[in-house]
Coordinates of C-alpha atoms and ligand atoms in Angstrom, one line a residue:
M272 CA 104.5 104.9 105.2
S273 CA 102.7 106.0 102.3
T274 CA 102.7 109.2 101.2
N275 CA 99.4 108.9 100.2
T276 CA 97.3 110.4 103.3
V277 CA 94.4 110.4 101.6
D278 CA 93.4 106.7 102.1
N279 CA 96.2 106.4 104.5
K280 CA 93.9 103.8 106.7
R281 CA 93.3 101.7 104.0
K282 CA 94.4 98.0 104.4
V283 CA 98.0 97.7 102.2
T284 CA 97.4 94.5 99.8
T285 CA 100.2 93.5 97.0
A286 CA 98.1 95.5 94.6
R287 CA 98.4 98.8 96.4
L288 CA 102.2 98.1 96.7
L289 CA 102.3 97.8 92.4
D290 CA 100.2 100.6 92.4
M291 CA 102.4 103.2 94.7
K292 CA 105.3 101.7 92.6
Q293 CA 103.2 103.4 89.4
R294 CA 102.2 106.7 91.1
G295 CA 106.2 106.9 92.0
E296 CA 104.9 106.4 95.4
K297 CA 107.8 105.1 97.9
I298 CA 107.3 102.0 100.1
A299 CA 108.1 101.8 103.8
M300 CA 108.9 98.3 104.9
L301 CA 110.1 97.3 108.1
T302 CA 111.0 93.9 109.9
A303 CA 109.1 93.0 113.4
Y304 CA 108.8 89.7 115.5
D305 CA 106.0 90.4 118.0
Y306 CA 103.0 91.8 118.6
S307 CA 103.5 94.7 120.5
M308 CA 106.7 96.2 117.5
A309 CA 104.2 95.3 114.8
K310 CA 101.5 97.5 116.4
L311 CA 103.9 100.0 117.0
I312 CA 104.5 100.0 113.1
D313 CA 101.4 99.4 111.6
E314 CA 99.9 102.8 113.8
A315 CA 103.1 104.6 112.4
G316 CA 102.3 104.0 109.1
I317 CA 104.6 101.5 107.3
D318 CA 103.4 100.1 104.4
A319 CA 104.2 96.6 104.8
I320 CA 105.8 94.1 107.7
L321 CA 108.5 91.8 107.4
V322 CA 108.7 88.8 109.4
G323 CA 112.6 88.3 108.9
D324 CA 114.2 85.1 109.4
S325 CA 116.7 88.2 110.7
A326 CA 114.6 86.7 113.9
S327 CA 117.7 84.4 113.9
N328 CA 120.0 86.4 114.6
V329 CA 118.0 89.4 116.7
M330 CA 115.7 87.9 118.5
A331 CA 117.4 84.2 119.0
G332 CA 121.0 85.4 118.8
N333 CA 121.9 83.1 116.4
M334 CA 125.2 83.9 114.1
T335 CA 123.3 83.3 111.0
T336 CA 119.7 83.2 109.5
L337 CA 119.8 79.1 108.9
P338 CA 118.8 77.3 112.2
I339 CA 115.3 79.2 112.2
T340 CA 112.6 76.5 112.0
L341 CA 109.4 76.9 110.5
D342 CA 107.4 76.7 113.2
Q343 CA 109.5 79.9 114.7
M344 CA 108.7 81.7 111.7
I345 CA 105.1 80.8 112.2
Y346 CA 105.1 82.1 116.1
H347 CA 107.0 85.0 115.0
A348 CA 104.2 85.9 111.7
K349 CA 101.4 84.6 113.9
S350 CA 101.8 87.6 116.9
V351 CA 103.0 90.3 114.0
V352 CA 99.7 89.4 112.2
K353 CA 97.7 89.7 115.6
G354 CA 99.0 93.4 115.9
T355 CA 98.6 94.7 113.0
E356 CA 95.9 95.9 110.9
R357 CA 97.0 97.9 107.8
A358 CA 100.7 96.9 106.9
L359 CA 100.9 94.1 104.4
V360 CA 102.7 91.2 106.7
V361 CA 105.3 89.0 104.5
C362 CA 106.7 86.1 106.3
D363 CA 110.3 85.2 105.5
M364 CA 110.4 80.9 104.2
P365 CA 113.2 80.0 106.6
F366 CA 116.0 78.0 105.5
G367 CA 115.9 74.5 104.4
T368 CA 111.8 74.6 103.9
Y369 CA 111.4 75.3 100.1
Q370 CA 115.2 74.6 98.3
G371 CA 114.5 71.0 97.9
N372 CA 111.5 70.6 95.8
P373 CA 108.3 72.0 94.8
M374 CA 105.8 70.2 97.1
E375 CA 108.0 70.5 100.1
A376 CA 108.4 74.6 99.2
L377 CA 104.2 74.8 98.8
A378 CA 103.7 72.7 101.9
S379 CA 105.8 74.7 104.1
A380 CA 104.1 78.4 102.4
I381 CA 100.7 76.9 103.2
R382 CA 101.8 76.1 106.5
I383 CA 102.8 80.1 106.6
M384 CA 99.6 81.2 105.5
K385 CA 97.3 78.6 107.3
E386 CA 98.7 78.7 110.8
S387 CA 100.3 82.6 110.6
H388 CA 97.7 84.2 108.5
A389 CA 100.4 86.3 107.1
E390 CA 99.8 87.6 103.5
A391 CA 102.7 86.5 101.2
V392 CA 105.7 85.0 102.1
K393 CA 109.6 85.6 100.7
M394 CA 112.0 83.4 99.4
E395 CA 115.6 84.0 98.7
G396 CA 117.0 83.3 95.1
G397 CA 116.1 83.1 91.3
A398 CA 116.6 80.4 88.9
E399 CA 117.6 77.8 91.5
I400 CA 114.4 77.6 93.3
R401 CA 112.2 79.0 90.1
E402 CA 109.9 75.5 90.2
S403 CA 109.0 76.0 93.9
I404 CA 108.2 79.2 93.6
E405 CA 105.9 79.0 90.7
R406 CA 104.3 76.1 92.6
I407 CA 103.5 78.4 95.5
L408 CA 102.2 81.1 93.2
S409 CA 99.8 78.2 91.6
A410 CA 98.3 78.2 94.9
G411 CA 97.7 81.9 95.2
I412 CA 100.2 82.6 97.4
P413 CA 102.0 85.9 96.8
V414 CA 105.7 85.8 96.7
M415 CA 108.4 88.3 97.1
G416 CA 111.7 87.3 95.8
H417 CA 115.3 88.6 97.7
L418 CA 118.4 88.8 95.5
G419 CA 121.7 89.8 95.8
L420 CA 123.2 89.3 99.7
T421 CA 120.8 86.2 100.5
P422 CA 121.6 85.3 103.7
Q423 CA 120.8 82.1 103.7
S424 CA 123.6 81.3 101.5
I425 CA 126.1 83.0 103.5
N426 CA 128.0 79.8 103.9
K427 CA 128.5 79.8 99.9
F428 CA 129.3 83.4 99.5
G429 CA 132.2 82.9 103.0
T430 CA 131.2 87.1 103.6
Y431 CA 128.7 89.6 103.8
A432 CA 130.5 91.6 101.3
V433 CA 128.5 93.8 98.5
R434 CA 127.1 90.9 96.0
A435 CA 126.8 91.8 92.2
K436 CA 129.9 93.9 91.5
E437 CA 131.0 91.8 88.8
D438 CA 129.3 92.0 85.6
R439 CA 129.0 87.9 85.6
E440 CA 127.1 87.6 89.1
A441 CA 125.3 91.4 88.0
E442 CA 123.7 89.8 84.4
K443 CA 122.4 86.8 86.7
L444 CA 121.0 89.3 89.4
I445 CA 119.4 91.2 86.2
S446 CA 118.3 88.1 84.5
D447 CA 116.5 86.7 88.0
A448 CA 114.7 89.9 88.7
R449 CA 113.0 89.7 85.1
M450 CA 112.4 86.0 85.6
L451 CA 110.8 86.9 89.0
E452 CA 108.3 89.0 87.8
E453 CA 107.8 87.2 84.6
I454 CA 106.1 84.6 87.1
G455 CA 104.0 86.4 89.0
C456 CA 106.2 87.4 92.2
F457 CA 104.4 90.5 93.2
A458 CA 107.7 92.3 94.8
L459 CA 111.3 91.9 95.0
V460 CA 114.1 92.8 97.5
L461 CA 117.3 93.5 96.5
E462 CA 120.1 93.4 99.2
K463 CA 123.3 94.7 99.8
I464 CA 124.0 95.6 95.9
P465 CA 125.8 98.2 93.6
A466 CA 123.2 101.7 93.9
A467 CA 123.3 101.5 89.9
L468 CA 122.6 98.6 89.7
A469 CA 119.8 98.1 92.0
T470 CA 118.6 101.7 90.0
R471 CA 118.5 100.1 86.7
V472 CA 116.6 96.7 88.0
A473 CA 113.7 99.1 89.5
K474 CA 113.2 101.0 85.8
E475 CA 113.4 97.7 83.9
V476 CA 110.8 95.8 85.9
S477 CA 107.2 96.6 86.7
I478 CA 107.1 95.1 90.4
P479 CA 107.9 97.1 93.4
V480 CA 111.8 96.9 94.0
I481 CA 112.6 96.9 97.6
G482 CA 116.2 97.8 98.6
I483 CA 118.0 97.4 102.0
G484 CA 121.8 99.0 101.8
A485 CA 120.8 99.4 97.2
G486 CA 120.9 103.0 97.4
N487 CA 117.8 105.1 96.8
G488 CA 117.2 104.5 93.4
V489 CA 114.9 101.8 94.3
D490 CA 110.9 101.9 94.9
G491 CA 111.2 101.4 98.7
Q492 CA 113.5 100.4 101.7
V493 CA 113.1 97.7 104.1
L494 CA 115.1 98.0 107.3
V495 CA 115.5 95.0 110.3
M496 CA 114.1 96.8 113.1
H497 CA 117.1 96.6 115.8
D498 CA 119.4 97.9 113.3
M499 CA 117.1 101.0 112.5
L500 CA 116.6 101.6 116.8
G501 CA 120.8 100.8 116.8
I502 CA 120.0 98.4 119.7
N503 CA 122.6 96.0 118.2
K504 CA 124.5 95.3 121.0
G505 CA 128.4 95.6 119.8
Y506 CA 127.4 98.3 117.3
S507 CA 127.5 102.2 118.3
P508 CA 127.6 104.0 115.1
T509 CA 129.3 107.9 115.8
S510 CA 127.1 109.7 113.2
P511 CA 123.9 111.5 114.9
C512 CA 122.1 110.6 111.7
S513 CA 122.2 106.6 113.8
A514 CA 122.8 107.8 117.4
T515 CA 119.2 107.4 118.7
P516 CA 119.8 105.9 122.2
P517 CA 119.1 102.1 122.6
G518 CA 115.5 102.5 124.0
S519 CA 114.4 106.0 123.4
A520 CA 113.4 105.4 120.0
S521 CA 109.5 105.0 118.9
P522 CA 108.8 103.9 115.3
S523 CA 106.3 106.4 115.1
A524 CA 109.5 108.9 115.3
T525 CA 111.2 107.6 113.0
A526 CA 111.5 108.2 109.0
P527 CA 114.7 106.8 107.8
W528 CA 113.9 107.3 104.4
P529 CA 115.0 110.4 102.1
W530 CA 111.2 111.2 101.2
M531 CA 110.6 112.0 105.0
P532 CA 113.4 114.4 105.5
S533 CA 111.6 115.9 108.5
T534 CA 112.6 113.1 110.9
P535 CA 115.3 114.3 112.7
S536 CA 117.1 111.5 114.2
I537 CA 117.4 108.0 113.0
H538 CA 119.0 106.4 110.2
P539 CA 119.1 103.4 109.0
S540 CA 122.4 102.2 110.2
R541 CA 122.0 99.3 107.4
F542 CA 122.9 101.9 104.9
W543 CA 126.1 102.9 106.8
A544 CA 127.1 99.4 106.8
I545 CA 128.6 100.7 103.3
S546 CA 130.9 103.3 102.9
P547 CA 129.6 106.3 101.2
T548 CA 133.0 106.2 98.6
S549 CA 131.6 102.9 97.5
P550 CA 129.1 102.6 94.7
A551 CA 126.5 101.0 96.3
F552 CA 126.2 104.4 98.5
S553 CA 123.7 106.8 98.2
P554 CA 123.1 108.8 101.0
P555 CA 119.5 108.5 102.2
L556 CA 119.3 111.5 103.8
P557 CA 120.3 114.9 102.6
P558 CA 123.5 117.0 103.8
S559 CA 121.6 119.3 105.8
T560 CA 120.7 116.3 108.5
C561 CA 123.6 113.8 107.5
P562 CA 127.1 114.8 107.9
T563 CA 129.4 113.2 105.0
S564 CA 132.2 112.0 107.1
S565 CA 132.4 108.3 107.0
P566 CA 131.0 106.4 109.7
S567 CA 133.2 104.6 112.1
P568 CA 134.4 101.9 111.1
V569 CA 133.0 98.3 112.0
P570 CA 134.6 95.1 112.3
P571 CA 134.3 92.2 110.5
P572 CA 132.6 89.4 111.5
T573 CA 134.0 86.6 113.2
R574 CA 132.5 83.4 114.3
S575 CA 133.6 84.3 118.4
S576 CA 130.3 86.6 118.7
P577 CA 127.0 86.7 117.9
Q578 CA 126.5 89.8 117.9
N579 CA 129.3 90.5 115.1
H580 CA 127.0 88.2 113.1
K581 CA 124.3 90.7 112.7
K582 CA 124.7 90.3 109.1
H583 CA 124.1 93.6 107.6
L584 CA 126.3 96.1 110.1
V585 CA 129.6 94.9 108.5
N586 CA 131.4 96.8 106.6
T587 CA 132.7 94.6 104.0
N588 CA 133.5 96.6 100.8
Ligands
KIV154 O1 115.4 88.8 107.3 C1 115.5 89.8 107.1 O2 115.2 90.7 107.6 C2 115.6 90.0 105.3 C3 115.4 91.4 105.3 C4 115.2 91.7 103.5 C5 115.5 93.0 105.7 O3 115.7 89.4 104.9

């Protein structure tokens, strides 16, 4: 949601996001998976829409993001593009469509661009997938990186806990972020890492760094729409900041970002997934609108109920 009201109707491009970073204007990004929601979000002035593979969780009820297919992502992205005029539409490349080899990655990205008309793709990982990213970039397809908690690797991590708390993992993340900048990614998502580390990365790289559960020292925030609206079954935060009754929220009335303090009730539940006492948490709203007390504890994930696998709602610090 650009704070730049002068040319607020102008189409958001990757270049414009870079420009926003340079001007110190914060970038707002939300997920959407269908035409109607994309239209609402776009009209509300959100800068970028992510057709996230979180569709696997919130649309299809899967335990993880792994099962969603390329065809399904293209279906969602196509619907979102139809509802969008201004926002940049970024589509996640689903698990298994880019890790194998660069040519397969390129073929997957080309299908996304040709069939959905999304304007960029997002890929999880660093050095391991460098060649695939480079191949896609060489075809003129903008790539957004994604480091930190990368849910397509949940079976390797074994937990949705905060990543990069240890020096070694933090160093690798910094070097991956620099590499993504160097090879030409237009932006980078940092998910669920300590706020201090995210702030450092945002300062060190020239491309926009969009955080989720990474504190507010970054260039923008991305939220899963369902988390923001609090419509995840089985998750009922007690904080008045996030206690928007299901169905009552309108994206045009939402502003979970710290630089939009005027908006009253909705709060990004994904931020509450991290205890305010943890190093990864930087309260996103001022104390006057958000209580400083901890949110109600959220049970750890189990394999028994899909809703507990809403990956970012889990307090695993
Ligand atoms: O799939 C998703 O929604 C994401 C996030 C960064 C929110 O990857």
